[in-house]
CSV table of C-alpha atoms in Angstrom, one decimal:
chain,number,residue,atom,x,y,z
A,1,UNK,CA,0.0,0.0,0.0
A,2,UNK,CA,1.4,3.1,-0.9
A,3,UNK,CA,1.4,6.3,1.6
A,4,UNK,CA,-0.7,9.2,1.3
A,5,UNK,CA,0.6,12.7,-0.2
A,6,UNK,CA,0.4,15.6,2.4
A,7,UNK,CA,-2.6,17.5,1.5
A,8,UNK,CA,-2.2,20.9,2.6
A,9,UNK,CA,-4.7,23.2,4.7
A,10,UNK,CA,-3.8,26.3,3.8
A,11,UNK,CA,-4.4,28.9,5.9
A,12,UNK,CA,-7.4,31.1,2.8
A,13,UNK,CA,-10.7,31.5,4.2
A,14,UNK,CA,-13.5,32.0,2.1
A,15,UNK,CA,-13.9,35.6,3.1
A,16,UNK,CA,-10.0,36.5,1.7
A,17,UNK,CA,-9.1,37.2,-1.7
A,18,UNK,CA,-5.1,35.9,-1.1
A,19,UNK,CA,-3.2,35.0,0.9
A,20,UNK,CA,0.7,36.1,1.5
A,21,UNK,CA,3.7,35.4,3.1
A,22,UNK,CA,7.3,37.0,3.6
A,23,UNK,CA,9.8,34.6,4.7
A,24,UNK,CA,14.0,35.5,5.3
A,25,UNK,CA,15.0,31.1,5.9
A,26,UNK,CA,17.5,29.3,6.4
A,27,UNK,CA,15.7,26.2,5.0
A,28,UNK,CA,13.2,24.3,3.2
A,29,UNK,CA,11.7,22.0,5.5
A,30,UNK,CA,7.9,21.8,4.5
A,31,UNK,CA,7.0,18.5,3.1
A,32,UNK,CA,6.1,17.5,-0.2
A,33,UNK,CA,2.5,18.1,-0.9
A,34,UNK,CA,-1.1,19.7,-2.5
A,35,UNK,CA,-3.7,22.1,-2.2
A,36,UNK,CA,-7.2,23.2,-3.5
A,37,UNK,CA,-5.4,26.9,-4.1
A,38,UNK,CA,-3.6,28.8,-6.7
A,39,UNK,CA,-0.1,29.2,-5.8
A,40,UNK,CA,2.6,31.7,-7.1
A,41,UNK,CA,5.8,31.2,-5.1
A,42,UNK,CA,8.7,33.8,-5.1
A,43,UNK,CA,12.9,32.8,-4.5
A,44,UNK,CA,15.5,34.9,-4.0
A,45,UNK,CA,19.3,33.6,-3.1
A,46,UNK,CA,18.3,29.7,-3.0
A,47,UNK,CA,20.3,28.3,-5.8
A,48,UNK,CA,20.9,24.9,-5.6
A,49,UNK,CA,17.6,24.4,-4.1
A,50,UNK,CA,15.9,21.2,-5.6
A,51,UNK,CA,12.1,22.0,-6.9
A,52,UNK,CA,9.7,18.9,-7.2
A,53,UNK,CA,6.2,19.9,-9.7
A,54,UNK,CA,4.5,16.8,-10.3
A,55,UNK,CA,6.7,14.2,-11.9
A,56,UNK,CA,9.7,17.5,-12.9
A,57,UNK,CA,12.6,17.5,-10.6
A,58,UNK,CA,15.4,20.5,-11.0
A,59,UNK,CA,18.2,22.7,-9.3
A,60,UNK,CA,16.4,26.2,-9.0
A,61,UNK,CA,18.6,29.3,-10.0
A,62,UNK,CA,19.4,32.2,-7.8
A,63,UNK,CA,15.6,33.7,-9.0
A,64,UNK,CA,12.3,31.6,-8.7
A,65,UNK,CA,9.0,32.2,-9.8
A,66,UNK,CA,6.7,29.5,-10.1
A,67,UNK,CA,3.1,29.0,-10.6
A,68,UNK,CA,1.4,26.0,-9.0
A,69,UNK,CA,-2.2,24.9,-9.7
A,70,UNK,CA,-4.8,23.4,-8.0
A,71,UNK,CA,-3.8,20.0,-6.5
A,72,UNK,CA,-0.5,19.9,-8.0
A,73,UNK,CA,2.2,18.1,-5.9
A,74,UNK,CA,4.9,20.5,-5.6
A,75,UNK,CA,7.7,21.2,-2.8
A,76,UNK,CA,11.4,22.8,-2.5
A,77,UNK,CA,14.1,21.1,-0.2
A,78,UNK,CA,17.5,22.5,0.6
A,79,UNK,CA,19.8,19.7,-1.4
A,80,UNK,CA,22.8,21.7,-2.8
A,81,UNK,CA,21.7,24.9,-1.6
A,82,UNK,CA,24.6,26.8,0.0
A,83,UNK,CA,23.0,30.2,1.1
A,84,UNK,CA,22.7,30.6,4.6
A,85,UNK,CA,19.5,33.2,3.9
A,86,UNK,CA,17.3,33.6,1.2
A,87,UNK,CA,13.6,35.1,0.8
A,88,UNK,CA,10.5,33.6,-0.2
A,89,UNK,CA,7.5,35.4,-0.9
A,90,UNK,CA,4.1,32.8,-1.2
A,91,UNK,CA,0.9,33.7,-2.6
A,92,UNK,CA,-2.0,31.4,-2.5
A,93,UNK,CA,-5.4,32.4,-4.2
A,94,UNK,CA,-9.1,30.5,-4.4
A,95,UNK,CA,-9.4,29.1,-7.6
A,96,UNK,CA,-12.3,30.8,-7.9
A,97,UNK,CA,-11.0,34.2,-7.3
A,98,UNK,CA,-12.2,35.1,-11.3
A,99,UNK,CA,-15.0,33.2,-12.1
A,100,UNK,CA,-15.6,31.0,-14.8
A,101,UNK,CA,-17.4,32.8,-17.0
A,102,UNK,CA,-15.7,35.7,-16.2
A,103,UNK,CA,-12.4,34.0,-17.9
A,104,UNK,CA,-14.1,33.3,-20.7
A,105,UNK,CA,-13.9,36.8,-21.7
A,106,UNK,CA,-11.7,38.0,-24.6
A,107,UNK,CA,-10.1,40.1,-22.4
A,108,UNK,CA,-9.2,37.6,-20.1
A,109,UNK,CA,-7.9,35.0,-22.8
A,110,UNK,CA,-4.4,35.1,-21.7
A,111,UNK,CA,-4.7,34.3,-18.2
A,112,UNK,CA,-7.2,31.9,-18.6
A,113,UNK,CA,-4.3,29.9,-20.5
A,114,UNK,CA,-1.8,30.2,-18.1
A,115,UNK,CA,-4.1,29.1,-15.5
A,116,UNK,CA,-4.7,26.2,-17.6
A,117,UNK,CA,-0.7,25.7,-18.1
A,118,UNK,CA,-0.3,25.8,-14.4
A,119,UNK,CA,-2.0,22.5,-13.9
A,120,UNK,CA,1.4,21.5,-14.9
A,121,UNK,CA,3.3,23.8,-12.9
A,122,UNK,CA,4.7,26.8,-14.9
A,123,UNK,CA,8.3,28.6,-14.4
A,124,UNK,CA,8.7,32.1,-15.5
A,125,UNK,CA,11.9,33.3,-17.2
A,126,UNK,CA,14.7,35.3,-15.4
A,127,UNK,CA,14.0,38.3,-17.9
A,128,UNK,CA,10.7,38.0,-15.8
A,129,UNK,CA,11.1,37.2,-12.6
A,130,UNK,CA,13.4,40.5,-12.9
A,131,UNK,CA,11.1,42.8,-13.6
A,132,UNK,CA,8.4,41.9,-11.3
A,133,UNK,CA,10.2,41.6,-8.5
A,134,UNK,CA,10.2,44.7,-7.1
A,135,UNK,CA,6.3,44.6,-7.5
A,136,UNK,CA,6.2,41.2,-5.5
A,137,UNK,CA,8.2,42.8,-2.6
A,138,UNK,CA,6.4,45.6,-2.5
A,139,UNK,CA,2.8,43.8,-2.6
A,140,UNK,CA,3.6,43.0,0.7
A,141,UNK,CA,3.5,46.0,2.0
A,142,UNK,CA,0.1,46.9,0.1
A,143,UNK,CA,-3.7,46.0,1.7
A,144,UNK,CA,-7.4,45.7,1.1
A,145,UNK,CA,-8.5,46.6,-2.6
A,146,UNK,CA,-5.1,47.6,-3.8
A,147,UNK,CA,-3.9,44.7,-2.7
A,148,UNK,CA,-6.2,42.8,-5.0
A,149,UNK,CA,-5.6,45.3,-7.9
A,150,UNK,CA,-1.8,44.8,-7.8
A,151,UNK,CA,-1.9,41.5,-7.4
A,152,UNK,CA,-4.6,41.1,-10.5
A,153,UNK,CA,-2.5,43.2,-13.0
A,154,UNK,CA,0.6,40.9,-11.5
A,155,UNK,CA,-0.9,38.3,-13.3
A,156,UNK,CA,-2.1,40.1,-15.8
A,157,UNK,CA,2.0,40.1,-16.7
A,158,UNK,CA,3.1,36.9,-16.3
A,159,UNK,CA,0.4,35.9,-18.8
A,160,UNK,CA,1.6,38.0,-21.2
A,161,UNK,CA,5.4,37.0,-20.4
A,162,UNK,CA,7.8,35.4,-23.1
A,163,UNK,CA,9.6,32.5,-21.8
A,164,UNK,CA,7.5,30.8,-19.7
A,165,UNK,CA,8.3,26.8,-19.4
A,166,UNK,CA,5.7,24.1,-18.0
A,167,UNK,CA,6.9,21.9,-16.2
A,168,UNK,CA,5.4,18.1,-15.1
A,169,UNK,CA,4.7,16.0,-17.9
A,170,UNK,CA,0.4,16.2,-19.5
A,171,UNK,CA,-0.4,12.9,-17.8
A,172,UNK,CA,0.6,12.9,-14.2
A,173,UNK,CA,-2.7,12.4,-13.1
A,174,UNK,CA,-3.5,16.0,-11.8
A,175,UNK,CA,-7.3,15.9,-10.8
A,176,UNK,CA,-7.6,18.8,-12.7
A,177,UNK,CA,-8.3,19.0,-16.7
A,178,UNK,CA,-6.8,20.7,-19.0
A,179,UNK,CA,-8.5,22.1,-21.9
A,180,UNK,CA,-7.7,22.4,-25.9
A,181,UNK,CA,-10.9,24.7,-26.9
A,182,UNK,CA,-10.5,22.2,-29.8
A,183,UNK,CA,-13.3,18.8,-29.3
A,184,UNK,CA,-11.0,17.1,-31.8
A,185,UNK,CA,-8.0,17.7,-29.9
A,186,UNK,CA,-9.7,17.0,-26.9
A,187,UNK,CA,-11.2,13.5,-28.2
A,188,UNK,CA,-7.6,12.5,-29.5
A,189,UNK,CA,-5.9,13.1,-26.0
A,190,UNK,CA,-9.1,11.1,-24.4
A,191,UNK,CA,-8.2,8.6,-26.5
A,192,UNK,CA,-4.4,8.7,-26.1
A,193,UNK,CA,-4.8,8.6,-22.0
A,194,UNK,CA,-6.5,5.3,-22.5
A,195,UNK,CA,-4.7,3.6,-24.9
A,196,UNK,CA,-1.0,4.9,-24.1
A,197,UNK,CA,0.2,1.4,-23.8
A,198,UNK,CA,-0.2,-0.2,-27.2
A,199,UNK,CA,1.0,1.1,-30.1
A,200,UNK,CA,-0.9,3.7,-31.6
A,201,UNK,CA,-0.1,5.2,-35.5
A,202,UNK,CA,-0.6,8.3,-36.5
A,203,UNK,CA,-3.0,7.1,-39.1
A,204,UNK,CA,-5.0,6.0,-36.5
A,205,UNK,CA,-5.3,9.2,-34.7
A,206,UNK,CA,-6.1,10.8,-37.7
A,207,UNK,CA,-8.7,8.2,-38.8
A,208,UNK,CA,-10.6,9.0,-35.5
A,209,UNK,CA,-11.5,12.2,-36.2
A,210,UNK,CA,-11.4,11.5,-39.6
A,211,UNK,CA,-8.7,13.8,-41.1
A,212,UNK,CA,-5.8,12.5,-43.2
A,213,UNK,CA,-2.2,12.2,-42.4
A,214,UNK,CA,-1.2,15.5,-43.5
A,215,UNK,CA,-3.7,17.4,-42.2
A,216,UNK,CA,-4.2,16.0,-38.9
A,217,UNK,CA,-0.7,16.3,-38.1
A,218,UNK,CA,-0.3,20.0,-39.0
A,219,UNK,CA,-3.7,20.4,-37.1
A,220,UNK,CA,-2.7,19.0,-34.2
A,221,UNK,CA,0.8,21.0,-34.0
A,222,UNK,CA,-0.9,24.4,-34.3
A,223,UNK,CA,-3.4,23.5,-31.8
A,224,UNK,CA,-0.9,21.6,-29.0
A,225,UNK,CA,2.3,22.9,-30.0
A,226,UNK,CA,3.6,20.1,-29.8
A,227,UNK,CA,3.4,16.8,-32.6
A,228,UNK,CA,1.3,13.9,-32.1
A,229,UNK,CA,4.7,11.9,-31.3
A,230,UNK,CA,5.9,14.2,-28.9
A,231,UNK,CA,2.6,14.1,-27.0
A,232,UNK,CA,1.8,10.7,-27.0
A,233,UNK,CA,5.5,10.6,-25.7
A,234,UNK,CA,4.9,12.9,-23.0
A,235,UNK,CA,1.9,11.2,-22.0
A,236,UNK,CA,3.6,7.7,-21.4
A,237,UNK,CA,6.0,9.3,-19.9
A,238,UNK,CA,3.8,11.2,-17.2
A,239,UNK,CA,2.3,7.6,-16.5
A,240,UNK,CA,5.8,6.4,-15.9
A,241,UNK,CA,6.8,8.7,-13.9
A,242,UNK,CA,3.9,8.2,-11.7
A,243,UNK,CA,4.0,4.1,-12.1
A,244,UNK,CA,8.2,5.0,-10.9
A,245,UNK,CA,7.1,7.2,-7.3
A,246,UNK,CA,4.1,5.2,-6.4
A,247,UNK,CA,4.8,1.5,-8.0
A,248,UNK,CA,7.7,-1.1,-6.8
A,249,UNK,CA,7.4,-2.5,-10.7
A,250,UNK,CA,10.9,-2.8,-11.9
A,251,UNK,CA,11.4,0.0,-14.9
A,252,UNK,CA,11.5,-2.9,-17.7
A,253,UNK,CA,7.7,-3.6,-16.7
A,254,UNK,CA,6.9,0.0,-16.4
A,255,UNK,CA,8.0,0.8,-19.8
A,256,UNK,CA,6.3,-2.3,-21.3
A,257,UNK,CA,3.0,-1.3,-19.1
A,258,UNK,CA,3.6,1.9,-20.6
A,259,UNK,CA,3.6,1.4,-24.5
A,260,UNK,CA,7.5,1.5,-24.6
A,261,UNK,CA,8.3,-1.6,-26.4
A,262,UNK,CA,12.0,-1.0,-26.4
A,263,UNK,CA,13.7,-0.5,-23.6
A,264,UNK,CA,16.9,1.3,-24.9
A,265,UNK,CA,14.2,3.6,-26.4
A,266,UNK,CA,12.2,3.9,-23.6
A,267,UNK,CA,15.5,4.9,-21.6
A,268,UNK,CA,16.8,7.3,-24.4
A,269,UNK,CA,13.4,9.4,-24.3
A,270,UNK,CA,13.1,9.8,-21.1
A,271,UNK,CA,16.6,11.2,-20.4
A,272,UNK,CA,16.5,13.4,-23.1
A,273,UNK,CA,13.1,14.8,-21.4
A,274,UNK,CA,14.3,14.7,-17.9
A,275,UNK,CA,18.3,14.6,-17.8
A,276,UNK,CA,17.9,11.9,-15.9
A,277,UNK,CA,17.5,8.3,-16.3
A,278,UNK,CA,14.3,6.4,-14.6
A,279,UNK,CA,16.9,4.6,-12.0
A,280,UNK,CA,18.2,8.1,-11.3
A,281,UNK,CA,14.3,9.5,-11.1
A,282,UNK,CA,13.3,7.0,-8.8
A,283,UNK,CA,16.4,7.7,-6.4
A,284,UNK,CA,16.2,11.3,-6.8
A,285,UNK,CA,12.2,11.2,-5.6
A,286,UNK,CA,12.8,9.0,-2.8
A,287,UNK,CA,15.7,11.0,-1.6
A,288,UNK,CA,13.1,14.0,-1.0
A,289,UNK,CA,9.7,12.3,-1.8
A,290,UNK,CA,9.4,9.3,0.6
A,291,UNK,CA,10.2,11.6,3.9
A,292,UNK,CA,7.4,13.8,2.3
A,293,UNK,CA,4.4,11.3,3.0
A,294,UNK,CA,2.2,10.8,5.7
């Protein structure tokens, strides 16, 4: 049986907009773990700091800025991290803080896709994290309705930011969904979380929503960003991960289980996705990940 991930009770009421916190550390010693909330979390001076989002692990630079969705497993532990002092600034919002169809509005396009992104964690550039700064430092020192204005038009900018990265692979089981405003799109990926383990051609994708080679693969670029290979990659790959934290299978089964019918393949991809092979992930999340659980 597998221990249960921390789930976080943050300390948002209903009658509060945000939440925020100033913190000079020393240390990361809050366990791995989720919430129901938004989260936009701030780093100064932590380099070498390792960041776990979802199934991503990585060193942090001497700036952070990451934006953490709903129920998202997500946490930041000392490992290489030399500084004897650093500051964190954490702000956690209700996910309903804009209402739905409120985000539906033109106007409100761009952060309605990032919100969608940060199911998946998203890490905002340096060029980024630069500029705002001052504007996340200082939000601390702001209250009641400019409070909410700042921290609105905040996001407002990292929407419209160049850069961003996401971060956990499109299939580590996030109870959330993420939408394609495409129902073709959205029937192929249905179909692709069910039937990641067998082989699955590209002709057959485009047969099932009955578009030809060409077409459905330049389709499905434009609307993803990403190629039908790459996805369907990305999607085993989530599932691995997952199978590799929460499974004792050895990783020849996973990748099997998985769709992987080669192991050197299955290997190759996923170091080339990850800079790290599946061994490696598996130590690397137990190092951090197993003291997490409760």
């Amino acid at each position: 049986m597998q221990p249960k991930l921390l789930r976080e009770i943050t300390p948002l009421t209903q009658s509060d907009c945000f939440t925020m916190f100033y913190r000079v550390k020393s240390e990361f010693n809050f366990p791995l773990h989720y919430h129901e909330e938004f989260e936009l979390n701030f780093i100064d001076n932590a380099k070498g700091v390792k960041r776990m989002v979802g199934d991503h692990i990585d060193e942090i630079d001497d700036l952070e800025l990451v934006l953490i969705g709903p129920n998202l497993q997500h946490g930041w532990f000392n490992h290489k991290c030399k500084s004897k002092e650093f500051t964190e600034i954490t702000i956690q919002f209700h996910r309903d803080l804009f209402d739905e169809k409120f985000l539906q509005r033109n106007q409100m396009k761009l952060i309605r896709t990032m919100f969608e992104k940060s199911l998946r964690g998203i890490l905002f550039s340096k060029e980024t994290i630069k500029t705002l700064k001052p504007r996340l430092l200082n939000l601390t020192k702001k209250h009641g309705f400019d409070s909410v204005l700042e921290l609105i038009s905040i996001l407002h900018d990292l929407s419209s930011s160049r850069n961003m990265k996401t971060l956990s692979d499109i299939s580590f089981k996030n109870a959330e969904t993420i939408t394609y405003n495409s129902r073709r799109v959205e029937k192929i990926m249905q179909y692709l979380n069910v039937n990641f383990d067998r082989n699955i051609t590209l002709a057959e994708a485009a047969g099932i929503v009955s578009m030809s080679e060409v077409a459905f693969s330049r389709f499905f670029k434009t609307r993803t960003g990403k190629t039908f290979i790459d996805t369907l990659n990305e999607i085993r790959l989530g599932n691995a991960s997952r199978m590799l934290i929460d499974s004792t299978h050895g990783i020849n089964e996973i990748a099997f289980k998985c769709g992987f019918n080669n192991i050197s393949n299955f290997n190759r991809i996923f170091k080339k996705k990850k800079d790290c092979t599946p061994k490696e992930f598996r130590q690397e999340y137990n190092a951090e990940g197993i003291r997490s659980f409760i």
